Short mmCIF file of C-alpha atoms in Angstrom, two decimals:
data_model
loop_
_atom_site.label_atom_id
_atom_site.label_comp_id
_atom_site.label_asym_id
_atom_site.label_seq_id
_atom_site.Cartn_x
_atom_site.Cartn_y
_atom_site.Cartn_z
CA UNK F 23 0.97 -30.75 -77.22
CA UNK F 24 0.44 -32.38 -74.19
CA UNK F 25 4.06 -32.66 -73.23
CA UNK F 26 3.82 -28.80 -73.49
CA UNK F 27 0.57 -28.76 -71.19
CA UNK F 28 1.87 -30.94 -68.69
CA UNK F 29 5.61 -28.39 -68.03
CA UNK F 30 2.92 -25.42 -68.32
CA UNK F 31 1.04 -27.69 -65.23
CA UNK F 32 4.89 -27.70 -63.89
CA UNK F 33 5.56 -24.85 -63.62
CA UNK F 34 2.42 -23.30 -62.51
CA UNK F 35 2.71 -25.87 -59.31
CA UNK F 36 6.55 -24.86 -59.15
CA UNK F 37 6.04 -20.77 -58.98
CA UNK F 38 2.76 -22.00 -56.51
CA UNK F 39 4.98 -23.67 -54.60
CA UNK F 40 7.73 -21.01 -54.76
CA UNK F 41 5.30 -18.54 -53.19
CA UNK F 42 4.31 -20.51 -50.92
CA UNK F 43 7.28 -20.88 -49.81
CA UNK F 44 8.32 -17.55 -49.99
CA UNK F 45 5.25 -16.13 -47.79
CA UNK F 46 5.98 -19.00 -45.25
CA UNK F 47 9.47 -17.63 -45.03
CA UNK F 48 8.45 -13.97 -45.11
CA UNK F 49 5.83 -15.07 -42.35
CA UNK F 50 9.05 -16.58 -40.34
CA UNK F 51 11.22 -14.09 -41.10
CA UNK F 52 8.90 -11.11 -39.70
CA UNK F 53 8.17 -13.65 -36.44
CA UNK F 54 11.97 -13.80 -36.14
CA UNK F 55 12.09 -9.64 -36.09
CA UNK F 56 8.93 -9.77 -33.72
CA UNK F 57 10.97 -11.71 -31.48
CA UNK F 58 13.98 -10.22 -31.58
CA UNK F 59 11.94 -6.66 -31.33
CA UNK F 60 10.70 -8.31 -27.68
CA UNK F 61 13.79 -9.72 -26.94
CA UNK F 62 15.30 -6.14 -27.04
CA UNK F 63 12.39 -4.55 -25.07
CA UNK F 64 13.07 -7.09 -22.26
CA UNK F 65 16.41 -6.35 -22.20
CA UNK F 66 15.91 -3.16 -22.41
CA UNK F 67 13.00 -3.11 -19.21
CA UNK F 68 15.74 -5.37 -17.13
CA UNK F 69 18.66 -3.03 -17.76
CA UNK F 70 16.47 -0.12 -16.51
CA UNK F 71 14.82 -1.90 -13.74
CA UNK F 72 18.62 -2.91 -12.69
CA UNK F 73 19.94 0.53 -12.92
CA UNK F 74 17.23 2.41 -11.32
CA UNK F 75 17.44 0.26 -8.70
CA UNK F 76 21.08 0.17 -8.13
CA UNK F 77 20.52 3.98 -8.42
CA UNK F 78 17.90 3.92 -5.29
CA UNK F 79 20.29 1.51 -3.62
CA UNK F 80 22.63 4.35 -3.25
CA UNK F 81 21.26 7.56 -3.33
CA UNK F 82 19.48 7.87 -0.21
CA UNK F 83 18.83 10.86 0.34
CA UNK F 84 16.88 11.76 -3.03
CA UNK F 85 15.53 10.16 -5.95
CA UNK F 86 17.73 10.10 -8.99
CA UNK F 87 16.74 11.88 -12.21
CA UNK F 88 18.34 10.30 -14.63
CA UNK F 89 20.47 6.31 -15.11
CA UNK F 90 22.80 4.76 -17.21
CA UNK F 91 21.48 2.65 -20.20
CA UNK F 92 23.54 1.64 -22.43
CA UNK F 93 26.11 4.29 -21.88
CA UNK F 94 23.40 6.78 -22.65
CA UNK F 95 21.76 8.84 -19.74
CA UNK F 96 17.78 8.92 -19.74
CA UNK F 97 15.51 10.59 -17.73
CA UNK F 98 13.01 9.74 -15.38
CA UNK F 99 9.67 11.10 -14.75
CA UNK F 100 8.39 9.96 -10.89
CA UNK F 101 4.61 10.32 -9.59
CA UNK F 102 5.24 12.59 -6.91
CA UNK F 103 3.44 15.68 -6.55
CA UNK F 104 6.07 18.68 -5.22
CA UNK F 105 3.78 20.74 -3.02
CA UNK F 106 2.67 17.71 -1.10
CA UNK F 107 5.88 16.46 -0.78
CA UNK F 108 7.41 19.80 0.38
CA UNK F 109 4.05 20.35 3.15
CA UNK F 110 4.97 16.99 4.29
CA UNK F 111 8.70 17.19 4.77
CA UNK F 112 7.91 20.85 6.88
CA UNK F 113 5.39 18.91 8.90
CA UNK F 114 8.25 16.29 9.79
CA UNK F 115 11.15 19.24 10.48
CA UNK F 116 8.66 21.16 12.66
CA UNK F 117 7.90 17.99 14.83
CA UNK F 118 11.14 16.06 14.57
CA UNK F 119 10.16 12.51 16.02
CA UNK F 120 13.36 9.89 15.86
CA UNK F 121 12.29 8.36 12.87
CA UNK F 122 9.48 9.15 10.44
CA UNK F 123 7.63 7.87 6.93
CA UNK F 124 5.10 9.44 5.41
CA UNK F 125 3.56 7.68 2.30
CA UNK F 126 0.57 9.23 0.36
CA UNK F 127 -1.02 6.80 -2.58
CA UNK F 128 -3.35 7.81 -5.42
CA UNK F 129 -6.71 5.10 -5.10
CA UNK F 130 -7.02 5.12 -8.31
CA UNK F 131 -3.85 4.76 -10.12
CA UNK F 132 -1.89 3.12 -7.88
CA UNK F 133 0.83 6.04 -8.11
CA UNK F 134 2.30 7.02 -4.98
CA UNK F 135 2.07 11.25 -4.44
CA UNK F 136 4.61 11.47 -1.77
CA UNK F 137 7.43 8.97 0.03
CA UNK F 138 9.21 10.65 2.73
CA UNK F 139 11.83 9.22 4.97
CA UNK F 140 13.22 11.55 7.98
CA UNK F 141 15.86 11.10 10.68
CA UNK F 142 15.82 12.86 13.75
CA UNK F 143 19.68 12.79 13.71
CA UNK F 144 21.05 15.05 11.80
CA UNK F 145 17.33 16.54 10.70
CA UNK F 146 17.56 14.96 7.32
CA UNK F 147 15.73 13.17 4.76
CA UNK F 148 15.92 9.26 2.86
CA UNK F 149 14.47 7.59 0.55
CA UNK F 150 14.73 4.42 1.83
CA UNK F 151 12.77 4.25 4.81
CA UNK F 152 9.42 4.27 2.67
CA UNK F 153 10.13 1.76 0.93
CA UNK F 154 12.18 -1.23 3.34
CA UNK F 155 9.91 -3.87 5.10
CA UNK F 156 11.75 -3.84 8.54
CA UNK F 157 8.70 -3.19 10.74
CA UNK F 158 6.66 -5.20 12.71
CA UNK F 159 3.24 -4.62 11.49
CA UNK F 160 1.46 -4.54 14.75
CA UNK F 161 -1.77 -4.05 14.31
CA UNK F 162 -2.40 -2.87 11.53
CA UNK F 163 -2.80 -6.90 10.37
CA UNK F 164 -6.30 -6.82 11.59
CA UNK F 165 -7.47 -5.32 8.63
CA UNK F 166 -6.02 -8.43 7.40
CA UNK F 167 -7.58 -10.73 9.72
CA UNK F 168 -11.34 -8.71 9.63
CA UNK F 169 -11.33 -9.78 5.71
CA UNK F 170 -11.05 -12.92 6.49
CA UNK F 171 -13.28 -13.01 8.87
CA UNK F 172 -15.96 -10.95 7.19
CA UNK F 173 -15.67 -12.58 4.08
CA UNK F 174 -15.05 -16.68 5.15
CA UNK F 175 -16.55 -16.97 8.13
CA UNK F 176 -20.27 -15.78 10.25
CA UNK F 177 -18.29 -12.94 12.04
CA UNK F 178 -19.92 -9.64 11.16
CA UNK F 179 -19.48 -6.15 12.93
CA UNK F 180 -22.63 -7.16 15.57
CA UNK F 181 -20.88 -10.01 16.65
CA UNK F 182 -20.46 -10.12 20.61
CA UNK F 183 -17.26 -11.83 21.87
CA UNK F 184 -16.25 -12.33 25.81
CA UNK F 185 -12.90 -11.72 27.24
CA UNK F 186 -10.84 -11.07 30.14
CA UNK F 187 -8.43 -8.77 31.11
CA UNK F 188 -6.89 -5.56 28.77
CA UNK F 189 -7.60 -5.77 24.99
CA UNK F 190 -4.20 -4.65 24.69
CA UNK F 191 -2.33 -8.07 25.82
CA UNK F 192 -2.32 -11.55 24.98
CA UNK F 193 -1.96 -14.16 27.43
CA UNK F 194 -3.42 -18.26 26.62
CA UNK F 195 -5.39 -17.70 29.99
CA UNK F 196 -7.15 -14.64 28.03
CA UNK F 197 -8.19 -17.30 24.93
CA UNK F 198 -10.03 -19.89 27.39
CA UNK F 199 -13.54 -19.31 27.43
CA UNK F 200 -13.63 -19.69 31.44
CA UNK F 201 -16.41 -18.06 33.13
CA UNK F 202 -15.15 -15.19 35.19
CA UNK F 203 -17.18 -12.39 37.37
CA UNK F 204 -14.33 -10.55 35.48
CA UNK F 205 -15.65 -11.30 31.99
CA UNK F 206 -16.90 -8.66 29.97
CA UNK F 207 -18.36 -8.46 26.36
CA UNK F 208 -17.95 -6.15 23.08
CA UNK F 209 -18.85 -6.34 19.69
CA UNK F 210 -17.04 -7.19 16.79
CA UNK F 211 -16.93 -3.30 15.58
CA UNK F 212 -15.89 -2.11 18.83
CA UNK F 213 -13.27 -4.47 19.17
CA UNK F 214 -11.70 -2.94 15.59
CA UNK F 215 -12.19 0.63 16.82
CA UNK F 216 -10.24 0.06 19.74
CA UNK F 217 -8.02 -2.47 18.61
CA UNK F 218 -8.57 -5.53 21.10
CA UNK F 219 -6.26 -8.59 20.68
CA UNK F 220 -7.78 -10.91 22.74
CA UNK F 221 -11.00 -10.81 20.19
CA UNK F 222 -9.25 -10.78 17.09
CA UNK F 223 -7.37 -14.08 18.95
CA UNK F 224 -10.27 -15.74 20.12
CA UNK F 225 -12.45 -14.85 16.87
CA UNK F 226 -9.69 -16.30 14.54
CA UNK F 227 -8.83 -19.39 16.56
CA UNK F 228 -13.01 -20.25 16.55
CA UNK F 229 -13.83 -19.00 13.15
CA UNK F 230 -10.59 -19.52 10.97
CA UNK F 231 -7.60 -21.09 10.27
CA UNK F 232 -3.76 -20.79 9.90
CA UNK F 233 -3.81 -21.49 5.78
CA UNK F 234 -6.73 -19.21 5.33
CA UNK F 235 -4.88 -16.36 7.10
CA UNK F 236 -1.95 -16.95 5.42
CA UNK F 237 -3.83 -16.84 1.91
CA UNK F 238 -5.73 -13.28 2.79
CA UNK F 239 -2.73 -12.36 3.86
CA UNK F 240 -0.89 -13.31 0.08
CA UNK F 241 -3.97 -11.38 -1.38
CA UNK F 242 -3.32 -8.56 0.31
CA UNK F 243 0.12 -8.79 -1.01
CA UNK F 244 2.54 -10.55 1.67
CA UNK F 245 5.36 -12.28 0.72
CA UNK F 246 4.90 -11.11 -2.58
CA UNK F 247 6.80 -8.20 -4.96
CA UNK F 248 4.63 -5.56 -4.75
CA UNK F 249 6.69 -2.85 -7.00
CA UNK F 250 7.89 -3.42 -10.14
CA UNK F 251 10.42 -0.69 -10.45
CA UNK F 252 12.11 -1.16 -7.60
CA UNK F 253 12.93 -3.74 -5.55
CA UNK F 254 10.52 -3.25 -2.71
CA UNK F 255 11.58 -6.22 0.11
CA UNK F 256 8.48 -8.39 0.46
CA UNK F 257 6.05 -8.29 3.79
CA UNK F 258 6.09 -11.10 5.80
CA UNK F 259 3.58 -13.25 7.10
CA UNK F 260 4.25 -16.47 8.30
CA UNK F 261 2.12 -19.40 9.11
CA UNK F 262 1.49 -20.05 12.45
CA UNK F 263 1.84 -23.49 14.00
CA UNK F 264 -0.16 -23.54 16.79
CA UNK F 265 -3.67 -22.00 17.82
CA UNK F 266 -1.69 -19.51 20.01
CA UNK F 267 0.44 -18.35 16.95
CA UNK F 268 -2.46 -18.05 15.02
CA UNK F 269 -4.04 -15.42 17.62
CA UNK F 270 -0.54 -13.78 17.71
CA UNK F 271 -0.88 -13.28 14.36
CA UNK F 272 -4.68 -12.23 13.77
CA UNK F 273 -3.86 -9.54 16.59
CA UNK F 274 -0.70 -8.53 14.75
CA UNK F 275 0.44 -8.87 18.31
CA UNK F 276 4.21 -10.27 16.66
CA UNK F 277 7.51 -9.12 15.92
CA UNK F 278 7.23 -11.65 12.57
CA UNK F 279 4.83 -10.23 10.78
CA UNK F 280 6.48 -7.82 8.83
CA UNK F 281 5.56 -4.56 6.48
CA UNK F 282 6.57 -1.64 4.50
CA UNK F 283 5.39 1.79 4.97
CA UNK F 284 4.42 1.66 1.23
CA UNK F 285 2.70 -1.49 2.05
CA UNK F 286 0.81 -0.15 4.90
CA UNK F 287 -0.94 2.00 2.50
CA UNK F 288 -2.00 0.19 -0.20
CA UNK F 289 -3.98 -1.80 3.04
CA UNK F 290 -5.86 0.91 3.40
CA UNK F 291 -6.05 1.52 -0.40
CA UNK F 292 -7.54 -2.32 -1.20
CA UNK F 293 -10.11 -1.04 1.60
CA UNK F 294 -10.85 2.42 -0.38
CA UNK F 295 -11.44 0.44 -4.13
CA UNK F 296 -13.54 -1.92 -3.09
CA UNK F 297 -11.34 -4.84 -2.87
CA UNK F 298 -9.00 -4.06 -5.10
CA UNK F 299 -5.33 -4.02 -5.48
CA UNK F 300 -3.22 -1.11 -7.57
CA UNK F 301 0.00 -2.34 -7.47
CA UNK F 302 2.08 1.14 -6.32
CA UNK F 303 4.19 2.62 -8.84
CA UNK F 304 6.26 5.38 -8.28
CA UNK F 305 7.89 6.02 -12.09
CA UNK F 306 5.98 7.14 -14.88
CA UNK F 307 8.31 6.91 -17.50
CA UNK F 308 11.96 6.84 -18.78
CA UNK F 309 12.39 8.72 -21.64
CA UNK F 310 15.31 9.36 -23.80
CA UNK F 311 17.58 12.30 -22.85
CA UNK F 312 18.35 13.90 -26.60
CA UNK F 313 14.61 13.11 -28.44
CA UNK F 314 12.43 12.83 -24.96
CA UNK F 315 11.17 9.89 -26.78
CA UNK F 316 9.28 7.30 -23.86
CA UNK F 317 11.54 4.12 -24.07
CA UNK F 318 9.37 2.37 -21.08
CA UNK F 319 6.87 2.99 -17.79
CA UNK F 320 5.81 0.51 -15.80
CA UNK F 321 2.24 -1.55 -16.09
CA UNK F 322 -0.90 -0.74 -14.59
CA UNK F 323 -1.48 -4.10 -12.42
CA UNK F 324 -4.22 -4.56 -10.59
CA UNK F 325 -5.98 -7.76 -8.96
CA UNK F 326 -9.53 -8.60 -6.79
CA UNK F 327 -8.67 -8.91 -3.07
CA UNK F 328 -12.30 -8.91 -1.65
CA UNK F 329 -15.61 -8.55 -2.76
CA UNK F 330 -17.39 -5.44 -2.57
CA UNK F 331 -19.39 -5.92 -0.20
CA UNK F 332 -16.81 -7.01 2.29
CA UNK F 333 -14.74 -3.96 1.49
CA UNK F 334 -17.75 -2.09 1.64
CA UNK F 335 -18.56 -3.57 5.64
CA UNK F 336 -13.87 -2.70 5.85
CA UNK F 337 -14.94 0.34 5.41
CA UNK F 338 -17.55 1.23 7.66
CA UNK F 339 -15.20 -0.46 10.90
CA UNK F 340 -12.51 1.90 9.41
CA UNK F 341 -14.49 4.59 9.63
CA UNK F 342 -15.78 3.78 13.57
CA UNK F 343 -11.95 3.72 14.57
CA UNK F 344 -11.48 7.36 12.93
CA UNK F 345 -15.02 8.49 14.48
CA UNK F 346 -14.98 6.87 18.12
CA UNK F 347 -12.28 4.66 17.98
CA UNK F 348 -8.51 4.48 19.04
CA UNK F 349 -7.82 7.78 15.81
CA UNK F 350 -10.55 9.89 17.03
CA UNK F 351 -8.53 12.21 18.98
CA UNK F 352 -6.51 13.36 16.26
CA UNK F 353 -9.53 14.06 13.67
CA UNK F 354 -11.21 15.78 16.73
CA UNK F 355 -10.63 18.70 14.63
CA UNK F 356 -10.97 18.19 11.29
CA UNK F 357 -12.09 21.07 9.22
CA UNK F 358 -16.12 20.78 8.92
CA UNK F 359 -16.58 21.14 5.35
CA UNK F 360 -13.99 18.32 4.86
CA UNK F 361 -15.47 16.35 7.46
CA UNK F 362 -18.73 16.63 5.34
CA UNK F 363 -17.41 15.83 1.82
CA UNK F 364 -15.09 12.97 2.99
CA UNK F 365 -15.24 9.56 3.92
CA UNK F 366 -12.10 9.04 6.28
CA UNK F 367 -11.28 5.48 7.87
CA UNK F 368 -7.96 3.68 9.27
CA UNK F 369 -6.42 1.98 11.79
CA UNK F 370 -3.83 2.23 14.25
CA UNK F 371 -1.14 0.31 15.93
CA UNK F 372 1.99 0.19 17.96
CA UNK F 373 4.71 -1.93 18.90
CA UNK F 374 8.24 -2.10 19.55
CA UNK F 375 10.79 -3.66 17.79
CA UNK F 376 11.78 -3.59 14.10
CA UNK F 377 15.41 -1.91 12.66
CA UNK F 378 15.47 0.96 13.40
CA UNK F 379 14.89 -0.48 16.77
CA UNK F 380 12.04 1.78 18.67
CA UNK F 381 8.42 1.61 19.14
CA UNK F 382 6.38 2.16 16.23
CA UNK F 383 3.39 4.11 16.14
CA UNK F 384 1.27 3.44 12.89
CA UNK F 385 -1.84 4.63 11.42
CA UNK F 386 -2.85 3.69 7.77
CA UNK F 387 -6.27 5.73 6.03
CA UNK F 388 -8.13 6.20 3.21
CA UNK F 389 -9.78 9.49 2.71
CA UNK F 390 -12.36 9.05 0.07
CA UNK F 391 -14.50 11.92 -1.57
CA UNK F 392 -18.43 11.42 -0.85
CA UNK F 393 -18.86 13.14 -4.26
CA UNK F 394 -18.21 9.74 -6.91
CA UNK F 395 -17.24 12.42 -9.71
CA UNK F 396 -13.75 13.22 -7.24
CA UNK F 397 -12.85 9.98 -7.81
CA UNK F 398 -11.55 7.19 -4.90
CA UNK F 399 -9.41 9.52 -3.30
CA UNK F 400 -5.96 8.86 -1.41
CA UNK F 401 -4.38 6.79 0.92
CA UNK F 402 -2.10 7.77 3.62
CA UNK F 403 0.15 5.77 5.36
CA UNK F 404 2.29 6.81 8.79
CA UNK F 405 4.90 5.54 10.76
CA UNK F 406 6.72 7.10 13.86
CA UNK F 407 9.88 5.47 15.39
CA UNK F 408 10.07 6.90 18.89
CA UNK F 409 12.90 6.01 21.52
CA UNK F 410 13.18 7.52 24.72
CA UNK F 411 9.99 10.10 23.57
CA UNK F 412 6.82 10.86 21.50
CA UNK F 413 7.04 14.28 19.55
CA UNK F 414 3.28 13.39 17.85
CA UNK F 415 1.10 11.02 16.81
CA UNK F 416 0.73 9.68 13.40
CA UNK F 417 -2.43 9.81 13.19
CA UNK F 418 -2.32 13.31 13.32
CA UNK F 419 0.13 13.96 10.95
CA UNK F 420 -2.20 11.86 8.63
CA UNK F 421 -4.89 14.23 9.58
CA UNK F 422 -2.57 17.11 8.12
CA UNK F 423 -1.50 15.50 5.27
CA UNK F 424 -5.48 14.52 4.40
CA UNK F 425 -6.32 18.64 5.31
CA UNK F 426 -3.45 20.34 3.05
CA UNK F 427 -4.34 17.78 -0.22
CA UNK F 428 -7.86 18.28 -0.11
CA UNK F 429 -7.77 22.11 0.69
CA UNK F 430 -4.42 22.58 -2.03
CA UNK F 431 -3.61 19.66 -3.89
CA UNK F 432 -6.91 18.70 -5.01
CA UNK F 433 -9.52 20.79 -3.66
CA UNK F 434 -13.43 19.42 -3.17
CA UNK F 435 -14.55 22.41 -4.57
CA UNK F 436 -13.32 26.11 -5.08
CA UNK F 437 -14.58 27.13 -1.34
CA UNK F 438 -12.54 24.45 0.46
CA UNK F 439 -9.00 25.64 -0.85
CA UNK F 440 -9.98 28.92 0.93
CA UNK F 441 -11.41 27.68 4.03
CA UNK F 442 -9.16 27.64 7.37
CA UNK F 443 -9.82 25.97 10.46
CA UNK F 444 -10.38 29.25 13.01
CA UNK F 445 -9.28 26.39 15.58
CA UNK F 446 -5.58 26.08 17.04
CA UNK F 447 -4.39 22.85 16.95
CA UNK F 448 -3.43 21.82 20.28
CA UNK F 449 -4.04 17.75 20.06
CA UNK F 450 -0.35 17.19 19.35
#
């Protein structure tokens, strides 16, 4: 009887054991599928990211609608809106300058609206102008440098700084604080608006340092892959060496420093969310050609740049430059019921140098609804390549671009898509 017990005992702890066993290895077995399910997806997600980008390697002059996978052709859904691409691409044809990009980004989603390329020569349109990181940034880096200084340092916008000579050079003589008959003073805002280099030099050599540029600089995204779907070259910043690099660099008075058009924009667009940075995507998603089934779009990424409050204080300097500062002419104009329901800052700068070769005329802005329910609005980035001539300014084509999507695109209200400027414009 108990020898009978005892094999009952037996085999109650064998068929235990047995499932046991068997869920382990139906646990292991379903982590194996899990992994080979990822496994696929990642091969999947490189395959695409290769082709679409071998795609936008050669098709230059538009953006390709469907890629190989697998033998298979699927299709691909982009963020652009049509009519805004379309207004913008007239606006380039009627003005014609030797080289043009127009980039328009959505605040909120980090989807970029337009990306327009265009070559005086031959009157034509590419696709990868937008997107390659060729161009001296100029000074559009202060935006860079005023973080850091707002956020790390005493500086604020009151701040009264001495210099010599024009704001628009950069000589060591002009860093000395020698007293000089010659010597004038201007505030820290002032110096934004109208874009002096010998403050941003002499504020960043006395108030900062090379590794602290070159980190706000990495937070805004420098040296660092900023797209995910395609292969976006990285902006450069580079650390400077000595204190007279370092005041090259907070001016964005360099050739080194260098940015993207796309890039340019989501500046302005770190300024417009409070200190924070949508990664730009310009896919939505790939989908399967015969069942339109999604097979992937790319992630939402975001990260902190700057507190609020120091985007907040970005803002309001942004805002003097469009007002009184170095972009006022162009918004001189600016229909009056936009003017009232929109907050509209930026920042301007030219240079020469970069490939294409010419001097660059930039202006990057946010133009943010003053009504929260409209969301964070858009930012708009511009850059001219001019040779032997200037055809327009970019911030005026920015003001354009800002009138058309708030008056078609995405009116403020039902009134605004109906109201014209009487005005001519004549500020070319």
């Amino acid at each position: 009887m108990k020898y009978i017990k005892n094999k009952t005992s037996l085999y109650l702890s064998l068929l235990v054991v047995g499932a046991i066993s068997s869920f382990g290895l139906y646990n292991l077995w379903k982590e194996m599928k899990k992994e080979e399910k990822r496994e696929e997806i990642i091969t999947t997600r490189t395959i695409i990211k290769d082709n679409l980008n071998e795609a936008f390697r050669f098709s230059k002059k538009t953006f390709p609608k469907q890629i190989a996978l697998k033998d298979e052709q699927v299709n691909i859904k982009y963020s652009f809106n049509s009519d805004l691409t379309d207004y913008i691409k007239k606006l380039l044809k009627r003005y014609r300058s030797d080289y043009t990009s127009v980039i328009v980004i959505d605040n909120e989603t980090g989807f970029i609206l337009s990306a327009v390329g265009y070559e005086r020569d031959g009157n034509q349109f590419n696709m990868s102008l937008p997107f390659s990181s060729t161009h001296p940034s100029a000074s559009l880096f202060k935006i860079v440098t005023t973080a850091d200084l707002l956020e790390k340092s005493e500086v604020t916008k009151d701040s009264v700084f001495k210099f010599r000579g024009r704001g628009t050079t950069l000589y060591k003589y002009q860093l000395k604080d020698k007293k000089s008959r010659w010597q004038r003073r201007q505030s820290f805002e002032r110096a934004f608006a109208y874009s002096n280099n010998v403050i941003f030099g002499k504020a960043a050599i006395k108030n900062s340092t090379g590794e602290r540029l070159f980190d706000m600089a990495t937070d805004f995204g420098f040296n660092e892959k900023l797209m995910e779907e395609i292969s976006l070259s990285k902006s450069v910043f580079e650390m400077p060496d000595t204190d007279y690099e370092l005041a090259e660099m907070a001016s964005g008075f360099n050739k080194r420093t260098m940015i993207s058009p796309v890039h340019a924009a989501i500046l302005a667009s770190v300024v417009a969310n409070d200190g924070v940075l949508n990664y730009p995507r310009v896919v939505t998603e790939i989908s399967d050609n015969n069942t339109n089934k999604m097979i992937w779009s790319p992630q939402h990424k975001t990260k902190r740049v700057l507190e609020v409050a120091t985007a907040r204080e970005l803002q309001e300097l942004m805002e003097t430059t469009v007002k009184r500062g170095t972009a006022r002419g162009s918004f001189r104009r600016l229909n009056r019921k936009l003017r009232e329901g929109l907050e509209i800052g930026g920042k301007t700068g030219s240079i020469t140098g970069g490939v294409p070769f010419g001097k660059r005329d930039w202006f990057t802005s946010f133009a943010i609804p003053t009504n929260e329910s409209h969301g964070k609005g858009i930012s708009i980035a511009v850059m001219n390549i001019n040779l032997k001539k200037w055809y327009v300014k970019s911030s005026y084509l920015a003001r354009k671009v800002i009138e058309y999507y708030y008056k078609e695109v995405n009116p403020l209200n039902e009134n605004i898509s109906e109201a014209k400027s009487k005005e001519e414009d004549k500020d070319t």
